[in-house]
Coordinates of C-alpha atoms in Angstrom, one line a residue:
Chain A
X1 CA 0.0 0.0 0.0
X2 CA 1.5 3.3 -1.1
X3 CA 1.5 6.3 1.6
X4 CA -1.5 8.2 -0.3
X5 CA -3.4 4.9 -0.2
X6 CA -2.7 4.5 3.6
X7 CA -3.6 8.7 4.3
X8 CA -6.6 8.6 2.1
X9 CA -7.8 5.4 4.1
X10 CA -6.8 6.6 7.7
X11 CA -9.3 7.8 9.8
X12 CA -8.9 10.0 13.4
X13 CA -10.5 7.5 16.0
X14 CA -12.1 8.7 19.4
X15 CA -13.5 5.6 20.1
X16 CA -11.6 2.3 21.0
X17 CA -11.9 -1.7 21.5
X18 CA -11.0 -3.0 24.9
X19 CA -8.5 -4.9 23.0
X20 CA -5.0 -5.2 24.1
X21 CA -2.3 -4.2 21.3
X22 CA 1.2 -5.7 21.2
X23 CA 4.4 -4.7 22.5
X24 CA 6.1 -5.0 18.8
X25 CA 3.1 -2.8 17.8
X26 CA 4.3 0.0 19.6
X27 CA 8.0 -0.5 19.2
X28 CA 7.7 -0.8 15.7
X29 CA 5.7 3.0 15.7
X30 CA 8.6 4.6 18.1
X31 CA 11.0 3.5 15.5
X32 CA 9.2 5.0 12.8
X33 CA 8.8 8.3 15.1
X34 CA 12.8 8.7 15.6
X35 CA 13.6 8.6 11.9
X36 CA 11.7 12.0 11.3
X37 CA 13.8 15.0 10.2
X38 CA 14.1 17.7 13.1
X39 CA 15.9 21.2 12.9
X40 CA 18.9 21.0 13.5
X41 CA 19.0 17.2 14.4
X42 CA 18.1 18.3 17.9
X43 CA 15.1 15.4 18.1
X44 CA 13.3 17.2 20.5
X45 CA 10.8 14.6 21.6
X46 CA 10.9 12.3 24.0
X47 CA 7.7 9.5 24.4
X48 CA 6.0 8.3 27.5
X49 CA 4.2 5.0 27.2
X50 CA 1.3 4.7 29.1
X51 CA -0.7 0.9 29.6
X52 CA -1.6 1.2 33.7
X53 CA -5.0 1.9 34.4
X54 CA -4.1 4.1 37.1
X55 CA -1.9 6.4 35.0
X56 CA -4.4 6.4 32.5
X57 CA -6.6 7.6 35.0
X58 CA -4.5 10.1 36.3
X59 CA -3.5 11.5 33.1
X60 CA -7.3 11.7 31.7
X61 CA -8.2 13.6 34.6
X62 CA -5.3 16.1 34.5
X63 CA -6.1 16.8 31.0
X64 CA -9.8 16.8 31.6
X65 CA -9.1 19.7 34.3
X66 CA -7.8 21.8 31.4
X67 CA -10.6 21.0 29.4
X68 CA -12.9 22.4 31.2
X69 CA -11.0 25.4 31.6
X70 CA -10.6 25.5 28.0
X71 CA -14.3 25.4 27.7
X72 CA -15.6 27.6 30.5
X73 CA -13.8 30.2 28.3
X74 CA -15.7 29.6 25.1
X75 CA -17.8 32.0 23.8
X76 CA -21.6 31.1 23.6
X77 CA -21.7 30.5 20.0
X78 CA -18.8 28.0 19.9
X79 CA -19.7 26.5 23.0
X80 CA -23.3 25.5 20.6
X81 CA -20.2 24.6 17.7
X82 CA -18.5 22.3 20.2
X83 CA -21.6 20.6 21.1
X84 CA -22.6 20.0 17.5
X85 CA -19.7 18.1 17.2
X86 CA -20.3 15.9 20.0
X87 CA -17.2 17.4 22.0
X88 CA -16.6 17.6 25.5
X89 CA -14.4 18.1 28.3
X90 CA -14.5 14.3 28.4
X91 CA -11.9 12.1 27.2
X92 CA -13.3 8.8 28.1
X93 CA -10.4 7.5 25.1
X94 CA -7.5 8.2 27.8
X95 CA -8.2 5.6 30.2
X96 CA -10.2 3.0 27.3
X97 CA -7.5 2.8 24.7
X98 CA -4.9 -0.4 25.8
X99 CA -2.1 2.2 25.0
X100 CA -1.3 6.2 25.6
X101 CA 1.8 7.6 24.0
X102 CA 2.6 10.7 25.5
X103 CA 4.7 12.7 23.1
X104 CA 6.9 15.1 25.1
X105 CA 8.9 17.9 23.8
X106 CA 11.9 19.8 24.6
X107 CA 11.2 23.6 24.7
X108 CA 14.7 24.9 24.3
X109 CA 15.7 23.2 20.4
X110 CA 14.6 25.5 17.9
X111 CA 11.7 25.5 16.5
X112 CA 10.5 22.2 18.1
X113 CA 7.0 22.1 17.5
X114 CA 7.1 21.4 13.6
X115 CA 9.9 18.5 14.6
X116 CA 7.5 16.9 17.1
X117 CA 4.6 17.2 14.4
X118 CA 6.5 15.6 11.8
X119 CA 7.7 12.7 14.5
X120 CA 3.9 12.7 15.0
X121 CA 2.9 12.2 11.5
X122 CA 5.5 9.4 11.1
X123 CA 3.8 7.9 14.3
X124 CA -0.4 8.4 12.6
X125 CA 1.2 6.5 9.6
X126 CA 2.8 3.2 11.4
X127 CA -0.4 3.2 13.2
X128 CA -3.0 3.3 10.2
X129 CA -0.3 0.4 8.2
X130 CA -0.5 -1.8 11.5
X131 CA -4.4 -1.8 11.1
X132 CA -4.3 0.1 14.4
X133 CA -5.8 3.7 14.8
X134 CA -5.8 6.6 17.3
X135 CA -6.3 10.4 17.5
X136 CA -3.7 13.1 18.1
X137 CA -5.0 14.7 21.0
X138 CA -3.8 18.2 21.6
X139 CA -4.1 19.0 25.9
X140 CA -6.0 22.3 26.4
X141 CA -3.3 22.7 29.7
X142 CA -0.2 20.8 28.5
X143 CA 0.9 21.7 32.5
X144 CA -1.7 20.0 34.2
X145 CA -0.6 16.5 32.5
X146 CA 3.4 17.3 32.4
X147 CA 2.7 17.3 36.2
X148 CA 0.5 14.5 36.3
X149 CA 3.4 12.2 34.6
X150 CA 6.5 14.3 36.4
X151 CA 7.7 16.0 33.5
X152 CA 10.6 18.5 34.5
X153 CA 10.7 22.0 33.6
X154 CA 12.0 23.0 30.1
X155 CA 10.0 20.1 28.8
X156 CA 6.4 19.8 28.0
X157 CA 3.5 18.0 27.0
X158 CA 2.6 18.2 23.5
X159 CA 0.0 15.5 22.6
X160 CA -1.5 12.3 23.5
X161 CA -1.6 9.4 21.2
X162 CA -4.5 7.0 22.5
X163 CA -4.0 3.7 20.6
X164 CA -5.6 1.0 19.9
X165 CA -8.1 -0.9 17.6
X166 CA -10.8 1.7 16.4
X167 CA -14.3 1.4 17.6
X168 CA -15.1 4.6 16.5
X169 CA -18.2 3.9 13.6
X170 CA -17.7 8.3 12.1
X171 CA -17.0 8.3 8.3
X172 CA -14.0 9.8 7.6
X173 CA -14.5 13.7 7.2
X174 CA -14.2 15.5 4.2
X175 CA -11.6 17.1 2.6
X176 CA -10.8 19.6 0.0
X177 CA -9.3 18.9 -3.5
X178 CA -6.3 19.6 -4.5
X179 CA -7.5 22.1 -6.9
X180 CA -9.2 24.0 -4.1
X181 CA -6.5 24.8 -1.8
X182 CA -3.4 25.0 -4.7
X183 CA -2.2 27.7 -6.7
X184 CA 0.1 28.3 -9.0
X185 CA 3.5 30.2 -9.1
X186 CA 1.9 33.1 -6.4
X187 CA -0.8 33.0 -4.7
X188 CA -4.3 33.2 -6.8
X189 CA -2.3 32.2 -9.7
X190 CA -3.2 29.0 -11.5
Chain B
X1 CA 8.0 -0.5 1.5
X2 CA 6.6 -0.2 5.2
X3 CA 6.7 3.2 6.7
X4 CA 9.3 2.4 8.7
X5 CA 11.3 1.4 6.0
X6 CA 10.3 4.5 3.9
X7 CA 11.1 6.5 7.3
X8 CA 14.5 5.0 7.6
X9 CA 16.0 5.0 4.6
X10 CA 15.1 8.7 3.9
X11 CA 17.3 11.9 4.4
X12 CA 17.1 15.5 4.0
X13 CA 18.9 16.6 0.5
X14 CA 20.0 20.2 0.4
X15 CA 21.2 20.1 -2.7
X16 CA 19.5 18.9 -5.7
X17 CA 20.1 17.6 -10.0
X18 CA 19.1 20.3 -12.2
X19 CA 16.7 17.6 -13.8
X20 CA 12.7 18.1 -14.0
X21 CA 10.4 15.9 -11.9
X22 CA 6.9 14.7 -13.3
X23 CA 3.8 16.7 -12.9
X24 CA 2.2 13.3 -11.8
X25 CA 4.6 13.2 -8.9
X26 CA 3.9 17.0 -7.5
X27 CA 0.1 15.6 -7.9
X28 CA 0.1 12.6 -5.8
X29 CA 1.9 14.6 -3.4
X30 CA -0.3 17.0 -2.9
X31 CA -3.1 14.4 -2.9
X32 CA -1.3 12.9 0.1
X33 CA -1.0 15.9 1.7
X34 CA -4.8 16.9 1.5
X35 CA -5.5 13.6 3.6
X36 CA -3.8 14.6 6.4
X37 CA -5.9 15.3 9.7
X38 CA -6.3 18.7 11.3
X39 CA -7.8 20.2 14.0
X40 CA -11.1 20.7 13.8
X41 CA -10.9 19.5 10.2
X42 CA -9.9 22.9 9.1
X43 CA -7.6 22.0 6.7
X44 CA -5.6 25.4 7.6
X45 CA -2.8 24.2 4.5
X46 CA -2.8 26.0 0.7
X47 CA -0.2 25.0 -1.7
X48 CA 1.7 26.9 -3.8
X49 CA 4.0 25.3 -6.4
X50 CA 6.9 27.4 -7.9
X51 CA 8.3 26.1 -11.1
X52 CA 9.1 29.7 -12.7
X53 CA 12.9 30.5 -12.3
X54 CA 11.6 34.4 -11.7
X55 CA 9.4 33.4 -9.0
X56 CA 12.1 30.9 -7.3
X57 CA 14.6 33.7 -7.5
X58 CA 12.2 35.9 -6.2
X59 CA 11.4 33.7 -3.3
X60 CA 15.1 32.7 -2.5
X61 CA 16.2 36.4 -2.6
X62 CA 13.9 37.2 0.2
X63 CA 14.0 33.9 2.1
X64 CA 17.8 35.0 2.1
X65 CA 17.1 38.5 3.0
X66 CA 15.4 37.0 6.1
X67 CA 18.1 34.3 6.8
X68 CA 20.5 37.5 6.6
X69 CA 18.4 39.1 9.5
X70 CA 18.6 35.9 11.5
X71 CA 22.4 35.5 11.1
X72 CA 23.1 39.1 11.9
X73 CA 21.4 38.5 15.4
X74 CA 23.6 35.6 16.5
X75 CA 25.6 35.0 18.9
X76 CA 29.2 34.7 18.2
X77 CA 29.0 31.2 19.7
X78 CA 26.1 30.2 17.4
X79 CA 27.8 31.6 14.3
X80 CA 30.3 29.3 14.9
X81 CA 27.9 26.3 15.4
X82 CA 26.3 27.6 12.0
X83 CA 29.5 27.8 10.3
X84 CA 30.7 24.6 11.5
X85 CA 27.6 22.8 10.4
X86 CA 28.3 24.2 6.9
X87 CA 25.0 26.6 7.1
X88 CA 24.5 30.4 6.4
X89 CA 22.3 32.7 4.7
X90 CA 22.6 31.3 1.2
X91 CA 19.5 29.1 0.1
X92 CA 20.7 27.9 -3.6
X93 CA 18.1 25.1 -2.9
X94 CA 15.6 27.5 -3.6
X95 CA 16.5 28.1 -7.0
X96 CA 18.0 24.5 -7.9
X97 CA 15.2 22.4 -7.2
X98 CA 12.9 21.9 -10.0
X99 CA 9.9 22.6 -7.9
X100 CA 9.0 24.7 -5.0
X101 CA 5.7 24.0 -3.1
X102 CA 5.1 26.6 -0.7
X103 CA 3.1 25.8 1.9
X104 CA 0.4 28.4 3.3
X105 CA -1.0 28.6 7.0
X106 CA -4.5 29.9 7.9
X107 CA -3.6 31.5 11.2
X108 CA -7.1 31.8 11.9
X109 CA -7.6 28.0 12.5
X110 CA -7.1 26.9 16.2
X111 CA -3.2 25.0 16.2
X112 CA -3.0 25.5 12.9
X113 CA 0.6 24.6 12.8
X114 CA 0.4 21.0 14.0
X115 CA -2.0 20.6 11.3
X116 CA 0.3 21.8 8.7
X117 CA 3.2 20.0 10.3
X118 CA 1.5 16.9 9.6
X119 CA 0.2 17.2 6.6
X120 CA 4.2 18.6 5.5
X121 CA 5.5 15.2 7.0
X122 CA 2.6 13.3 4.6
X123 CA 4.8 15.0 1.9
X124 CA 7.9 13.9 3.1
X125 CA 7.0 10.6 2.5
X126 CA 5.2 10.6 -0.3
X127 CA 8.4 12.5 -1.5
X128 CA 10.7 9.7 -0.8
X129 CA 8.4 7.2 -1.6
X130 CA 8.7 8.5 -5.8
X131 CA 12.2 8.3 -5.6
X132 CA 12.7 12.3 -5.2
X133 CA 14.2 14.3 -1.9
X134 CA 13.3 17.2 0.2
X135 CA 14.2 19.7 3.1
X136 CA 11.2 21.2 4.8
X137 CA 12.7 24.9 5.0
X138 CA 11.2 26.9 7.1
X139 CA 12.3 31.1 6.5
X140 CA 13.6 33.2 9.2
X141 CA 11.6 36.3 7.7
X142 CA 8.4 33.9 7.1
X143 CA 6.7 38.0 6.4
X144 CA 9.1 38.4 3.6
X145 CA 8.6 35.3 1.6
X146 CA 4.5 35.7 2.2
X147 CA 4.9 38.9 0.9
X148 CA 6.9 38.2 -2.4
X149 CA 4.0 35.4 -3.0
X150 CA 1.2 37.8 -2.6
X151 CA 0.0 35.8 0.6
X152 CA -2.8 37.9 1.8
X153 CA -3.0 38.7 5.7
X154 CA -4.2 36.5 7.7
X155 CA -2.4 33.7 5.9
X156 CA 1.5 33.1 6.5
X157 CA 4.3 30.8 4.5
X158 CA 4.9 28.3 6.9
X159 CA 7.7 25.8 5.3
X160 CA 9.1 26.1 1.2
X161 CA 9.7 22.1 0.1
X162 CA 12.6 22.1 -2.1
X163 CA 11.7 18.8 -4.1
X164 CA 13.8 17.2 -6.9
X165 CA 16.2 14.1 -7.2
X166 CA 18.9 14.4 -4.6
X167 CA 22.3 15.6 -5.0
X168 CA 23.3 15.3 -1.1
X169 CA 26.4 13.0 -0.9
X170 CA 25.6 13.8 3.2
X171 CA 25.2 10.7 5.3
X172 CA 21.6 10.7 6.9
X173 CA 22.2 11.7 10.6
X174 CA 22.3 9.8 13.5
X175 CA 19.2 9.7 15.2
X176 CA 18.8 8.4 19.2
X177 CA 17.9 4.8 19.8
X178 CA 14.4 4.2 21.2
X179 CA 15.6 3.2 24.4
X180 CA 17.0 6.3 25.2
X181 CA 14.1 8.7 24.5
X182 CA 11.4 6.6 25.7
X183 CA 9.7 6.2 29.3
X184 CA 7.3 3.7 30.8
X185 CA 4.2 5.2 32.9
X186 CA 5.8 8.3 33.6
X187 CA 9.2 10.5 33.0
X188 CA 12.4 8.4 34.0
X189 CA 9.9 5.1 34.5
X190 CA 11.8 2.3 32.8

């Protein structure tokens, strides 16, 4: 299967299968995630794997906490957008996927965001091709769960991989053609 | 070719054969790229591929005028590390490679940049997957380069993909093992 066949299958998954995964699953998508490109070679991430139920627990309520910050703060109308869509502080997918990979990056390289992305992408890839799925979950308060899983300062959380074997029946959303979102030679051209 | 084969085989190329690349290929890359996920499924990415030696030239001289800010502001310690790596304000890349995609932010779509940071690392692969090579520059001056492409506000160049067939003799760069960037439950579990 070529890479566009494997992104134009891959779905995002909230949803997941009380289903254990296996060890070689997951050591197989870390070495994927360490081949990415990063600036300056710096590799700026660093992964936490998650499988107790207790850390699960701790780390979906950390990030839940922020969550609700995050959404006390919405404005009316996109609090009705937010609902629409079926979200919610609650991440019930924390604590019911068999497998959490914290991705965890170091503030000082340069420019380390688009690094751990990329790592990221590798990682949403090796998942999809090992017939596994997950959702790159985004903490509303990366402090609240760098505290809950003792991550020192000058490092921070920067997403959540839950992992496992897709329960989650959404189509696939939508997505705009190529012709809609390129131009050519300066922008407008074509 | 598994992922993690694609992943581990490829390397950045800064420096590229003065050959043209298929119109088929800059397709299926973009097709790949369109399939990423984003948050919120904004799809906060817009494409812009350079083929024009004006419009390269154009591009590279103010990605360079912005590299020449960014130098200028060093450290004496960091010019060194810069010099010593071989890097500097000069971006023939820019100009050299057959194509250019440009790729376009929506700053108006929540995390916009992890969303384009994924959907740049689809490329990657998808780049190395056809046999061609890539280094996902991102410009000091990101203003300058938005502004030679007409990029209206409210939209920003976030990375320029050099794409071609490679002419990088460099070795691909050692990367950490899995072991040590990795932690179980929580940071420094083993």
């Amino acid at each position: 299967m070529t890479i566009l066949d494997l992104a134009t299958k891959r779905k995002t998954a909230r949803k997941f299968k009380l289903i254990p995964i296996k060890d070689e699953d997951i050591e197989c998508i870390l070495e994927t995630a360490r081949q990415a490109p990063s600036g300056s070679n710096r590799q700026p991430w660093r992964f936490i794997i998650v499988k107790s139920p207790e850390m699960k627990k701790n780390i979906r309520e950390s990030a839940e906490a922020g969550e609700r910050g995050f959404y006390d703060n919405l404005s009316p109308e996109r609090k009705v957008w937010y609902n629409e869509k079926g979200l919610s502080p609650s991440k019930p997918n924390l604590t019911e996927a068999p497998v959490l990979i914290v991705v965890v990056g170091d503030t000082s390289a340069p420019n380390y965001k688009p690094s751990l992305w990329v790592s990221i992408a590798y990682m949403v890839l090796a998942i999809e091709e090992r017939g596994l799925a997950t959702v790159t979950y985004t903490p509303s308060d990366p402090n609240l769960v760098s505290e809950a899983l003792g991550v020192p300062d000058g490092l921070m959380v920067e997403s959540i991989l839950p992992i496992g074997f897709s329960d989650d029946p959404k189509e696939k959303e939508t997505r705009f053609k190529v012709s809609e979102i390129t131009f050519r030679e300066r922008w407008e051209g074509n």
